Coordinates of N, CA and C in Angstrom, one line a residue:
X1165 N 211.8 -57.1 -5.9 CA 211.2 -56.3 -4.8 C 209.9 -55.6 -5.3
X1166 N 209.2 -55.5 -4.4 CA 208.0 -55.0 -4.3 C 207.8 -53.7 -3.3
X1167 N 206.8 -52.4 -4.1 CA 206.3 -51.5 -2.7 C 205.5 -51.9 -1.9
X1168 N 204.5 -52.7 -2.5 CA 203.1 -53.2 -1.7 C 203.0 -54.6 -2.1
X1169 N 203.1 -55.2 -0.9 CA 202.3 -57.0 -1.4 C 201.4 -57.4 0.0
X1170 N 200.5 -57.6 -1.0 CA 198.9 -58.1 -0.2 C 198.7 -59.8 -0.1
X1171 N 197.9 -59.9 0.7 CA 197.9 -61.6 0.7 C 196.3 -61.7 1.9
X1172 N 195.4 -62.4 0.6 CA 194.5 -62.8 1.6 C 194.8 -63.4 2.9
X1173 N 193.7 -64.2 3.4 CA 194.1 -64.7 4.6 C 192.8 -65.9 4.7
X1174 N 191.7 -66.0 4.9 CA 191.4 -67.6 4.2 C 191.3 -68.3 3.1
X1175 N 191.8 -69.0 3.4 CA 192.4 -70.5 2.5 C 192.8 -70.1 1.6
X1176 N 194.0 -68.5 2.2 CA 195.4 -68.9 1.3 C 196.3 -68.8 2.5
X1177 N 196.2 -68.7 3.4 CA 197.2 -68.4 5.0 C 196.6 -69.3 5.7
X1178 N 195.4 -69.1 5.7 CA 194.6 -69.7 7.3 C 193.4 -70.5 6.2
X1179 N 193.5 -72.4 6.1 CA 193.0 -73.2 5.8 C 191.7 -73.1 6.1
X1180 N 190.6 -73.1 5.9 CA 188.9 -73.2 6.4 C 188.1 -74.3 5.4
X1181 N 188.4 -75.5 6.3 CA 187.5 -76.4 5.8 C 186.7 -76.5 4.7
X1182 N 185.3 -75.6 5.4 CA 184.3 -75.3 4.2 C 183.9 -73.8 4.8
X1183 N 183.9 -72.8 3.9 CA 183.4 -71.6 4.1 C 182.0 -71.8 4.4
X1184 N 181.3 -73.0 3.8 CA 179.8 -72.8 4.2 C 179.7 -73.0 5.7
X1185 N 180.4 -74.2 6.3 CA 180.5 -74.4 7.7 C 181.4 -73.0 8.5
X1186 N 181.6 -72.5 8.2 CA 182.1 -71.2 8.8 C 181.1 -70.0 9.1
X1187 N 180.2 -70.2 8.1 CA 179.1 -68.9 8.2 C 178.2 -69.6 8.6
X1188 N 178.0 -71.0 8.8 CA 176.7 -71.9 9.8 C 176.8 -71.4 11.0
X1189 N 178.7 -71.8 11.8 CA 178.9 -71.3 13.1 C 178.8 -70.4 13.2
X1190 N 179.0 -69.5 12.7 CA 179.1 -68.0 12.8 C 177.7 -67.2 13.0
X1191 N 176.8 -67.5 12.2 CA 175.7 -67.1 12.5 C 174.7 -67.6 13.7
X1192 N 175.2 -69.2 14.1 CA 173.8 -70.0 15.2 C 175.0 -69.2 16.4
X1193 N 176.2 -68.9 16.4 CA 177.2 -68.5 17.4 C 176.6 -67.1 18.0
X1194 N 176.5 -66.3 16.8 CA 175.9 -64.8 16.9 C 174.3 -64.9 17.6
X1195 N 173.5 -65.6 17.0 CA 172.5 -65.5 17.3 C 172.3 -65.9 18.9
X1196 N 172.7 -66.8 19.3 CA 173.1 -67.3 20.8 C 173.3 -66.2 21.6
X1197 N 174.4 -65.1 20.6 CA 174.5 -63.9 21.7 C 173.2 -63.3 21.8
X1198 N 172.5 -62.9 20.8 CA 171.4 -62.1 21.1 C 170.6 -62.6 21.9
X1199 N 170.4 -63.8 21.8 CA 169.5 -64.0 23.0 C 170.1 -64.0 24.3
X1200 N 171.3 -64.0 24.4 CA 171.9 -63.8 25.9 C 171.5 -62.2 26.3
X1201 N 171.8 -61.7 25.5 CA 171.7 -60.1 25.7 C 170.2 -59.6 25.8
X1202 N 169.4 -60.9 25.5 CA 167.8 -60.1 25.5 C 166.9 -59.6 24.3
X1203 N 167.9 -59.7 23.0 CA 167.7 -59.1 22.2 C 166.8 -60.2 21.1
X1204 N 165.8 -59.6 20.4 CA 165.2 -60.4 19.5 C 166.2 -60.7 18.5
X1205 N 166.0 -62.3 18.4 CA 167.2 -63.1 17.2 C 166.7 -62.9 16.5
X1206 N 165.4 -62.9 15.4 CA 165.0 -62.8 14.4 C 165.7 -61.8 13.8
X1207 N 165.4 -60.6 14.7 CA 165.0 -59.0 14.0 C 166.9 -58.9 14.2
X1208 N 167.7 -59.2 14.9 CA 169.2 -58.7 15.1 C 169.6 -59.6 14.1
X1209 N 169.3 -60.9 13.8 CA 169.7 -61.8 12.5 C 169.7 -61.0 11.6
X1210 N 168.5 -61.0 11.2 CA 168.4 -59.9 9.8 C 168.9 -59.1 9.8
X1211 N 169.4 -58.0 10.6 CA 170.3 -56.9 10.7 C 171.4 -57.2 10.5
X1212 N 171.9 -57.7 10.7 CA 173.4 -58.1 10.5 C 173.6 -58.8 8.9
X1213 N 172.5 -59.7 8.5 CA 172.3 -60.2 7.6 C 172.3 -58.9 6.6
X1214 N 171.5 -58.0 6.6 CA 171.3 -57.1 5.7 C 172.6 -56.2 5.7
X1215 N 173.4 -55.9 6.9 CA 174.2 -54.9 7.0 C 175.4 -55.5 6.3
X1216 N 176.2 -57.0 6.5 CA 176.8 -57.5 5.5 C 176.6 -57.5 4.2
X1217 N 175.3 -57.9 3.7 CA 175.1 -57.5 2.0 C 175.3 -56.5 2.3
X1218 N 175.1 -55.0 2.9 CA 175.3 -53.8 2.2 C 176.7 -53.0 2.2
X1219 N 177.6 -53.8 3.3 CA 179.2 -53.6 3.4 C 179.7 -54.2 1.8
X1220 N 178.7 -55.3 1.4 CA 179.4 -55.9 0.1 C 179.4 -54.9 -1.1
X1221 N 177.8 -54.4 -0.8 CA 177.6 -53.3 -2.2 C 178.5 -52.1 -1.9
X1222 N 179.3 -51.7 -1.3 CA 179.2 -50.2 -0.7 C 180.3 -49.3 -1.7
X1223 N 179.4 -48.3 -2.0 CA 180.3 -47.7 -2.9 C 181.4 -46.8 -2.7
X1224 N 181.8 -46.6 -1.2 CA 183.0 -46.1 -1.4 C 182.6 -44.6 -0.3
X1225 N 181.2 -44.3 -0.5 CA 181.0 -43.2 0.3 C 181.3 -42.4 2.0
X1226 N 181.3 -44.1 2.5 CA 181.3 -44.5 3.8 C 181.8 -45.4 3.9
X1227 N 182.6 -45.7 5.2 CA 183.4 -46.8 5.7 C 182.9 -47.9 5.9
X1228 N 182.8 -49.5 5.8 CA 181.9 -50.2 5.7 C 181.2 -50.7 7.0
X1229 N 182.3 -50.2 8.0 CA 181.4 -50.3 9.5 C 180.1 -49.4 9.8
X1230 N 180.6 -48.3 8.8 CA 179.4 -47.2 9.1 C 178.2 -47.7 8.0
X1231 N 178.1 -48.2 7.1 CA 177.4 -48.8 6.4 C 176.5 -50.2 7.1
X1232 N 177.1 -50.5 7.2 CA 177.4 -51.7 8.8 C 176.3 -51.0 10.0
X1233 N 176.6 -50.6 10.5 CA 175.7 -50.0 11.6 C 174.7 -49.1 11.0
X1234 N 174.8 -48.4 10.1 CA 173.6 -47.7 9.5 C 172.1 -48.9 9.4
X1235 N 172.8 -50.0 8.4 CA 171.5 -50.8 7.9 C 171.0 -51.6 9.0
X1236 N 171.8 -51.9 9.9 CA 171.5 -52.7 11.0 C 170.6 -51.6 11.8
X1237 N 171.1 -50.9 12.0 CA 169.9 -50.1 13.0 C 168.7 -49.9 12.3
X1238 N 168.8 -49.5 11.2 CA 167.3 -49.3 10.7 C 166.7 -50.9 10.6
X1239 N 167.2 -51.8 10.4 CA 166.7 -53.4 9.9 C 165.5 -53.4 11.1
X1240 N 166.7 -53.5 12.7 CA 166.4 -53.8 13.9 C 165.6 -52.7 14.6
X1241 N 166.0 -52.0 14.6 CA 165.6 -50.8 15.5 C 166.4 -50.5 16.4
X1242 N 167.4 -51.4 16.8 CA 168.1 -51.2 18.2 C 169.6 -50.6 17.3
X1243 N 170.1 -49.7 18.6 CA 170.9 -48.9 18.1 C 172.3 -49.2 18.2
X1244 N 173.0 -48.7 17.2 CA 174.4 -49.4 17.5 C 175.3 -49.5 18.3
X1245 N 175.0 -48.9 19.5 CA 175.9 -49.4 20.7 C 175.5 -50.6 21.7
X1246 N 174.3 -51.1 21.5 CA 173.5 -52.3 22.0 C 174.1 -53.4 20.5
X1247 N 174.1 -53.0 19.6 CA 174.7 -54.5 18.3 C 175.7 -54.4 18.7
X1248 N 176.4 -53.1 18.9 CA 178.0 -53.4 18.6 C 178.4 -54.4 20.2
X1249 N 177.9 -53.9 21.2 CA 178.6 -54.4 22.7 C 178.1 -56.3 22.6
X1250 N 176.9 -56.8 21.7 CA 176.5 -58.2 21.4 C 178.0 -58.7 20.6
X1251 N 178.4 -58.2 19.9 CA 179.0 -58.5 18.4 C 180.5 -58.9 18.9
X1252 N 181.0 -57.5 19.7 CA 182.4 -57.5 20.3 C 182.4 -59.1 21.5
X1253 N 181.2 -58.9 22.2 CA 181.4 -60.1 23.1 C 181.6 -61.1 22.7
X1254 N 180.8 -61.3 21.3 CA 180.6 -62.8 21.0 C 182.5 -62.9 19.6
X1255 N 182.9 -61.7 19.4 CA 184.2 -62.1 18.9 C 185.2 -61.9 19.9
X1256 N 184.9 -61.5 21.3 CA 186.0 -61.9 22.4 C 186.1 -63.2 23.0
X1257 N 184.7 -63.9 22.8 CA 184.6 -65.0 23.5 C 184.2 -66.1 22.2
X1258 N 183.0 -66.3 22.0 CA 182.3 -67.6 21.2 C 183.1 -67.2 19.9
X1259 N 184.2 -66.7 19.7 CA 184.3 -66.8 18.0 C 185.6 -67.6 17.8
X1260 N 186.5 -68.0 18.8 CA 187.1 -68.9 19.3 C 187.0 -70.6 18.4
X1261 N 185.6 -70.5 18.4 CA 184.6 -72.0 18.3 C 185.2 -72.5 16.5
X1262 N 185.0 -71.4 16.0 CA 185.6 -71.2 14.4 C 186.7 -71.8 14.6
X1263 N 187.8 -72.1 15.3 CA 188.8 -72.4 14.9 C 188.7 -74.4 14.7
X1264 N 187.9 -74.5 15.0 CA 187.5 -76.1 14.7 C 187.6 -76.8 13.3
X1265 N 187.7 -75.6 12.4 CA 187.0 -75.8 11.1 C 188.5 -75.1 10.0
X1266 N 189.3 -75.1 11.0 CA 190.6 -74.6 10.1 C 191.5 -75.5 10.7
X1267 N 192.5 -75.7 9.6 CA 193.7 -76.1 9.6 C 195.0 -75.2 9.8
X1268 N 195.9 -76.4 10.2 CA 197.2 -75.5 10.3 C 197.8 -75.2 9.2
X1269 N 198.9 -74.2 9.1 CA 199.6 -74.0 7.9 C 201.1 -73.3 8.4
X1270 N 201.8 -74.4 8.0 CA 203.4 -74.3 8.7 C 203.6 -73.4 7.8
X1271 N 203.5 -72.6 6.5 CA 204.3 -71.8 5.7 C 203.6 -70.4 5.7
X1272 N 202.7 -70.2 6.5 CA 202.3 -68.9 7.2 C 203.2 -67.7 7.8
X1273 N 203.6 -68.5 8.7 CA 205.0 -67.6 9.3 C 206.1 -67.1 8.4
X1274 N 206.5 -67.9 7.6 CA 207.8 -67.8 7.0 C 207.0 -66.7 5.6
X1275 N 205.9 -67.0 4.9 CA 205.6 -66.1 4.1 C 205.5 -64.7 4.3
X1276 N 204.6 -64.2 5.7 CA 204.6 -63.2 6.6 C 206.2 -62.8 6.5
X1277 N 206.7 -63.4 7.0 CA 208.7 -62.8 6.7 C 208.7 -62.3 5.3
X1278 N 208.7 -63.4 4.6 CA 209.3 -62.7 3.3 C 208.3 -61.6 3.2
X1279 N 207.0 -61.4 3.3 CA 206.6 -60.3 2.9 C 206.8 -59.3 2.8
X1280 N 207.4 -59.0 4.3 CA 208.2 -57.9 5.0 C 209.8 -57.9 4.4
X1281 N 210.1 -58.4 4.3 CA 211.2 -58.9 3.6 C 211.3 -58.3 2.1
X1282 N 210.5 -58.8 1.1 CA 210.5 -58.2 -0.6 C 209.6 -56.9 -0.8
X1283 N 209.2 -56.3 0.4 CA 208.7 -54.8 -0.1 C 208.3 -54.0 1.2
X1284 N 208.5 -52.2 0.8 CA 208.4 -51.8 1.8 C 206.9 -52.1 2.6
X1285 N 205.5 -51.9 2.0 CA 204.3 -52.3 2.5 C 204.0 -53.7 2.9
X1286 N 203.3 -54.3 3.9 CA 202.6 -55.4 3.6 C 201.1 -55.0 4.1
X1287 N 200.2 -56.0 3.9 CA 198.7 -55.5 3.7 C 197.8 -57.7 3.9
X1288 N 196.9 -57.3 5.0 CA 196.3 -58.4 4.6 C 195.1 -58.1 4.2
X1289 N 194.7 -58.7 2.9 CA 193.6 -58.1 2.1 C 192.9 -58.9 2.4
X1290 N 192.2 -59.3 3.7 CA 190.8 -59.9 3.6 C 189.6 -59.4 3.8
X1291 N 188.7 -60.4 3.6 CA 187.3 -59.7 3.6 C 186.5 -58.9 4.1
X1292 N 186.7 -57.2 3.8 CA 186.7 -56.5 4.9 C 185.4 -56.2 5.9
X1293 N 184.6 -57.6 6.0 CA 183.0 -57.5 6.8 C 183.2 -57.3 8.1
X1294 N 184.8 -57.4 9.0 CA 185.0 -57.8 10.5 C 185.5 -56.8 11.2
X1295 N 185.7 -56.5 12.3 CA 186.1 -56.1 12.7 C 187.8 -56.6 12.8
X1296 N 188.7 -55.8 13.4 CA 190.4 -56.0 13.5 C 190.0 -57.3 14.8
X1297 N 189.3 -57.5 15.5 CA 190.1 -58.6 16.4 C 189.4 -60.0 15.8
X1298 N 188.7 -59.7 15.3 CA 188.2 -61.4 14.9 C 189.3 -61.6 13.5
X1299 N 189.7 -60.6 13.0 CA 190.9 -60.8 11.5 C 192.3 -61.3 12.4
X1300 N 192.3 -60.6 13.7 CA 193.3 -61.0 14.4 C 193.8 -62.5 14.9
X1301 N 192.6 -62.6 15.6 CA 192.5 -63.7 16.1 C 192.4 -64.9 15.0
X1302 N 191.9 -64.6 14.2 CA 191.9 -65.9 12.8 C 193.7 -66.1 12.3
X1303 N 194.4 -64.9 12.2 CA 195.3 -65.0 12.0 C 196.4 -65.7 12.8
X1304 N 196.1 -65.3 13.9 CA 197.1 -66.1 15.2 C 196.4 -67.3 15.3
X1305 N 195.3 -68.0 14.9 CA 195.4 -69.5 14.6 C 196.6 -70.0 13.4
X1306 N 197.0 -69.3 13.0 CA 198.2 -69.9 11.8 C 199.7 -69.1 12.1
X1307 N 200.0 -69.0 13.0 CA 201.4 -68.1 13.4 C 201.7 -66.7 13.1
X1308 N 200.6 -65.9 12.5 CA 200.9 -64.6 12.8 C 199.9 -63.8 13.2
X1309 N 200.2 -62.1 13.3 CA 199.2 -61.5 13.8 C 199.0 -60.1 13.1
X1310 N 198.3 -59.3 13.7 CA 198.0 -58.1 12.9 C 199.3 -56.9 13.1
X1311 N 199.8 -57.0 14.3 CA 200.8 -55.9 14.0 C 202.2 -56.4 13.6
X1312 N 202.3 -57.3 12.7 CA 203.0 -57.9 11.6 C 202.8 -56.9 10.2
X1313 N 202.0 -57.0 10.4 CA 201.4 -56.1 8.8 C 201.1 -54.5 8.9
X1314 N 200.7 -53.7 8.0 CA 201.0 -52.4 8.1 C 199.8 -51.9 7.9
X1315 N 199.0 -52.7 7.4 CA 197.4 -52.7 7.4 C 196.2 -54.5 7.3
X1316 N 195.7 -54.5 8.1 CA 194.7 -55.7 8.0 C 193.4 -54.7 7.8
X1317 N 192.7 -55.1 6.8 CA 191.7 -54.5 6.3 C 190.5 -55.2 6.8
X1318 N 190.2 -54.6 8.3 CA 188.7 -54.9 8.8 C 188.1 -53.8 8.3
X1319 N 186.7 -53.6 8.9 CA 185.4 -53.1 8.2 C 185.4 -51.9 8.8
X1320 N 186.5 -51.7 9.5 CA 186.8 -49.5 9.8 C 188.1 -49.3 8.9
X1321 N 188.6 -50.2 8.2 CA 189.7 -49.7 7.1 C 189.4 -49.6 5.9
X1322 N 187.8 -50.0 5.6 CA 187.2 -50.2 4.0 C 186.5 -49.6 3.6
X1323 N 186.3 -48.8 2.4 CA 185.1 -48.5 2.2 C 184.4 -49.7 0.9
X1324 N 185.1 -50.6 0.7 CA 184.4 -51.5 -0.6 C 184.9 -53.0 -0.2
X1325 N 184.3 -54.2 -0.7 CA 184.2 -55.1 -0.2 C 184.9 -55.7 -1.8
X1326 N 185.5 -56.8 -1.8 CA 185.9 -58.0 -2.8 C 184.9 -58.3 -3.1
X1327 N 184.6 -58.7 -4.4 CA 185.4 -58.8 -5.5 C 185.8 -57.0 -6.1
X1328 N 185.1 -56.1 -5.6 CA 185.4 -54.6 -6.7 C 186.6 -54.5 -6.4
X1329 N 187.2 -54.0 -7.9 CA 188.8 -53.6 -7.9 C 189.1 -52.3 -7.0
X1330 N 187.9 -51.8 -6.8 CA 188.1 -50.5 -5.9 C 188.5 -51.0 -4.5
X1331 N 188.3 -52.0 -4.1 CA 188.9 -52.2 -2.7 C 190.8 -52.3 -3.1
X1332 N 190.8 -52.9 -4.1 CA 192.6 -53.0 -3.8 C 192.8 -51.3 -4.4
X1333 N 192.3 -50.9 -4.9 CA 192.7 -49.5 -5.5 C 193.0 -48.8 -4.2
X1334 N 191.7 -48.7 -3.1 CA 191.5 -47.7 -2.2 C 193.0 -48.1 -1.5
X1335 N 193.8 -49.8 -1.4 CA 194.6 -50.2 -0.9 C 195.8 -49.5 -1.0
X1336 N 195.9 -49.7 -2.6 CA 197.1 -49.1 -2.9 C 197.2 -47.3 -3.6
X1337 N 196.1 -47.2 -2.7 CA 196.0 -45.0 -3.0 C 197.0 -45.0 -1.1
X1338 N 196.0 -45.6 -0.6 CA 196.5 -45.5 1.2 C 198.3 -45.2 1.4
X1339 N 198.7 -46.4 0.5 CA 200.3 -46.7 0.4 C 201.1 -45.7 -0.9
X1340 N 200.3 -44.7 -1.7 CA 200.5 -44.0 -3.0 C 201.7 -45.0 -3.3
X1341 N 201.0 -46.4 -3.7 CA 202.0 -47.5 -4.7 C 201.2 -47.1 -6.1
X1342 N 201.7 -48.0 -6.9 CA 201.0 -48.2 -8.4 C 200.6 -49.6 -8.5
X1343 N 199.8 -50.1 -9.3 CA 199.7 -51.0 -9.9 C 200.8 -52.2 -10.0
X1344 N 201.8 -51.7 -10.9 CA 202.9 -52.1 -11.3 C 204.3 -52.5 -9.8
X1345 N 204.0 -51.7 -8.9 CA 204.6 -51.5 -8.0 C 204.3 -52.6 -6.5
X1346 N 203.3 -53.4 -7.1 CA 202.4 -54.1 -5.9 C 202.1 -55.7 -6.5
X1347 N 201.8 -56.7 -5.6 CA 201.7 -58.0 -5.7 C 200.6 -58.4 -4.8
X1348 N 199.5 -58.9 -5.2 CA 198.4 -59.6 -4.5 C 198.6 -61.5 -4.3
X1349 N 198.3 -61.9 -3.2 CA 198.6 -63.4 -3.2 C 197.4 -63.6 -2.8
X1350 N 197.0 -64.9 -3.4 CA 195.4 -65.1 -2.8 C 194.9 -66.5 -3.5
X1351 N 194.0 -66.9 -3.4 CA 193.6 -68.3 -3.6 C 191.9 -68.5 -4.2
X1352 N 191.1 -67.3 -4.5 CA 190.2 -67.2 -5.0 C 190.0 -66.4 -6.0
X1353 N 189.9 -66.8 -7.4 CA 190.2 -66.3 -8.7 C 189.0 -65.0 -8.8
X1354 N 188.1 -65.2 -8.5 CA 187.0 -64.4 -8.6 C 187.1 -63.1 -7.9
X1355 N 187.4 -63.0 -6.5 CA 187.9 -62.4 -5.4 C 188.8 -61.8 -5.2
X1356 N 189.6 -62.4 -5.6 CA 191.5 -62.0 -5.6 C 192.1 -61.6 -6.5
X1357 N 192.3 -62.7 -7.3 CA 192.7 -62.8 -8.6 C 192.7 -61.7 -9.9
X1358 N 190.9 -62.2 -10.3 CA 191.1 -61.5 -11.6 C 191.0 -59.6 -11.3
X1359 N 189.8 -59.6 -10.2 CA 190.2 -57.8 -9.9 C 191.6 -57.2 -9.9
X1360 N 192.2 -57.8 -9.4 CA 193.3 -57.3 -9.2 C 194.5 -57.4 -10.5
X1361 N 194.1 -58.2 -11.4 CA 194.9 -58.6 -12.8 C 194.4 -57.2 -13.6
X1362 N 193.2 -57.2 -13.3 CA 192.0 -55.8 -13.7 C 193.0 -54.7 -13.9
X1363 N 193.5 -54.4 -13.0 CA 194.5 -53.4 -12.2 C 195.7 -53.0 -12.9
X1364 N 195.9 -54.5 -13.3 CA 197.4 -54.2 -13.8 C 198.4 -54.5 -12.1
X1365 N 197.8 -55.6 -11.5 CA 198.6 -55.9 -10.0 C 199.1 -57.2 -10.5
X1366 N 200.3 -57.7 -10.6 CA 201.0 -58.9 -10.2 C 200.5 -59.6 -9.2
X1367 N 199.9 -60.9 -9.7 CA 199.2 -61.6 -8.9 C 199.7 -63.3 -8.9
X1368 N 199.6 -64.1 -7.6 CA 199.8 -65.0 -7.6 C 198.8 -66.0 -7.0
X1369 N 198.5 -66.8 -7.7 CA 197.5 -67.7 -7.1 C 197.9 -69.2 -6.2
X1370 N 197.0 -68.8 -5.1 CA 197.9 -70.5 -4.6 C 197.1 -71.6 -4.6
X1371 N 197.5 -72.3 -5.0 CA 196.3 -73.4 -5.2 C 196.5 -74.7 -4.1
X1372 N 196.9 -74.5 -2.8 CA 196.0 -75.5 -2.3 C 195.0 -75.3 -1.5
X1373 N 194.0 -74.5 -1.4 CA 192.6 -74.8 -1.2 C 192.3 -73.3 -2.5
X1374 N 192.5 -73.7 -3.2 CA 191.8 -72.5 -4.6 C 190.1 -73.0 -4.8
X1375 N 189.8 -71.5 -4.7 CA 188.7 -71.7 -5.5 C 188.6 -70.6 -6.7
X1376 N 187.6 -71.5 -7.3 CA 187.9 -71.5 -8.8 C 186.6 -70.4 -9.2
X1377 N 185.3 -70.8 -8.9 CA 184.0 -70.7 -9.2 C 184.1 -71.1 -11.0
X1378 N 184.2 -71.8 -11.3 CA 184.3 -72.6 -13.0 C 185.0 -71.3 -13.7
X1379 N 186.1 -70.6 -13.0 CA 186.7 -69.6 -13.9 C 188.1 -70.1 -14.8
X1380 N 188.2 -69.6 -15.6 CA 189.9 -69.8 -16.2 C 191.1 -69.2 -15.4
X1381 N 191.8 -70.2 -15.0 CA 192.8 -69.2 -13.9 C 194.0 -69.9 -14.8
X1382 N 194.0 -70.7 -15.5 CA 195.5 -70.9 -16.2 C 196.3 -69.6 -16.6
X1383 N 196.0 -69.4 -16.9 CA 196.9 -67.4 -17.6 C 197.7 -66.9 -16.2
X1384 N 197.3 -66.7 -15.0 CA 198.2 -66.6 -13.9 C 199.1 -67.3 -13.0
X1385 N 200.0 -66.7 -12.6 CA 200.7 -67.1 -12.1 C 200.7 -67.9 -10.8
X1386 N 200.8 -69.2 -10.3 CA 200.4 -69.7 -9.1 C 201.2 -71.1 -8.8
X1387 N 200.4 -71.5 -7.9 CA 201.5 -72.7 -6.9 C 200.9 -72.7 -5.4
X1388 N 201.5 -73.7 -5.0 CA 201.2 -74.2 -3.6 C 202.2 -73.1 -2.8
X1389 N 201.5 -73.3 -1.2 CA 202.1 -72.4 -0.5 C 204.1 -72.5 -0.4
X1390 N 204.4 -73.3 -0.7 CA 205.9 -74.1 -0.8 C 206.3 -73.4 -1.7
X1391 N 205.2 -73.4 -3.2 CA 206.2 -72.5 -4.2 C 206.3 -71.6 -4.3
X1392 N 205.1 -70.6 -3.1 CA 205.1 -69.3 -3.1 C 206.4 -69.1 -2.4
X1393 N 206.9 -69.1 -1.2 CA 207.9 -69.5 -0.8 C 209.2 -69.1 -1.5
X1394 N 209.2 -70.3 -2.9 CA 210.0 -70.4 -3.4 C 210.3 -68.9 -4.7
X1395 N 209.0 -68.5 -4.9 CA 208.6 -67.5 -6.0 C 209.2 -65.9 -5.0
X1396 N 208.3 -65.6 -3.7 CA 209.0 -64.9 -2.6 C 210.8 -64.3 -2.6
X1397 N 210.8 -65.0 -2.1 CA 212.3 -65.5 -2.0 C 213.4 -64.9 -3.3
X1398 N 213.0 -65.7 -4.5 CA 213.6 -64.7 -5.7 C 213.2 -63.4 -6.3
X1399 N 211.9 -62.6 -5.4 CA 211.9 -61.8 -5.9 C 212.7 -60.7 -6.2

């Protein structure tokens, strides 16, 4: 048993082709809204462009949405309730289009169980640049959803972005776990992985869509989603 167990959510839950084709659609998708709304694509590109890098740097001061709308308004000029009403539309409607580029994953549901199952917290630790309905919606492409879990860490629940170990820290301050008391599942050694071994977190790696970036990941613990499952199960 576990107090806290975290688990990314692409390509260790929810399969994505290629991350680079995900941020192709994602961006020509976004940009489409601005011009529907009127809005110069260049100058709202770049805003968003710059306000993600600075959700990535963010030290912790501010929430990363507020970081988020800070750089983007100054980028653009246009203010954040004109980005935000482009942003929301295009993840109520055109973000949908993303799911072209993922796969299914029958052991989604049943991991989601055990999670809730081997400890009192669960937590999906993904990339916290989005808002809750687009983390939602990615999730219900693979059988679960956000009020399954006890926190999904969009960009109004973060102040720090992956790879800094401070994002799983600020995680497990939220739930006053320990280190020792928590288990991260995830599929990206750089991202997931080693921060969180940083820690002193029990970590599991899944390796069927792992990325590596040319790191050493032998030393941890890991397996396909089947033997997470199987690892789960006997905790």
């Amino acid at each position: 048993m576990k107090k806290l167990i975290m688990s990314d959510l692409d390509n260790t839950l929810l399969p994505i082709n290629t991350q680079e084709k995900f941020v192709e659609i994602w961006f020509s998708d976004v940009a489409k809204k601005f011009y529907d709304f009127g809005l110069n694509q260049a100058e709202a590109l770049n805003a968003v462009n710059d306000g993600c890098r600075a959700m990535m740097l963010n030290d912790g001061k501010k929430r990363n949405d507020e970081v988020f709308y800070e750089t983007a308004e100054r980028v653009s000029g246009y203010e954040r309730d004109i980005l935000d009403a482009v942003l929301m539309n295009y993840y109520y409607t055109a973000f949908s289009r993303v799911r072209e580029i993922t796969e299914e994953n029958p052991f989604a549901p049943r991991i989601a169980e055990l999670m809730r199952e081997k400890s009192e917290h669960t937590v999906i630790a993904t990339m916290p640049l989005f808002p809750l309905i687009a983390c939602d919606t990615r999730m219900r492409w693979t059988g679960i959803d956000a009020g399954m879990f006890d926190l999904v860490t969009s960009y109004d629940q973060s102040s720090y972005a992956k790879p800094n170990p401070l994002y799983y820290q600020e995680i497990m301050e939220r739930f006053q776990v320990s280190a020792e008391e928590t288990l991260m599942i995830g599929n990206d050694v750089r991202e997931d992985i080693i921060p969180c071994a940083s820690l002193g977190i029990d970590v599991f790696l899944v390796t069927d869509h792992i990325i590596t970036h040319d790191l050493d990941y032998r030393r941890f613990r890991q397996g396909s989603c089947e033997e997470l499952i199987e690892y789960l199960e006997d905790l």
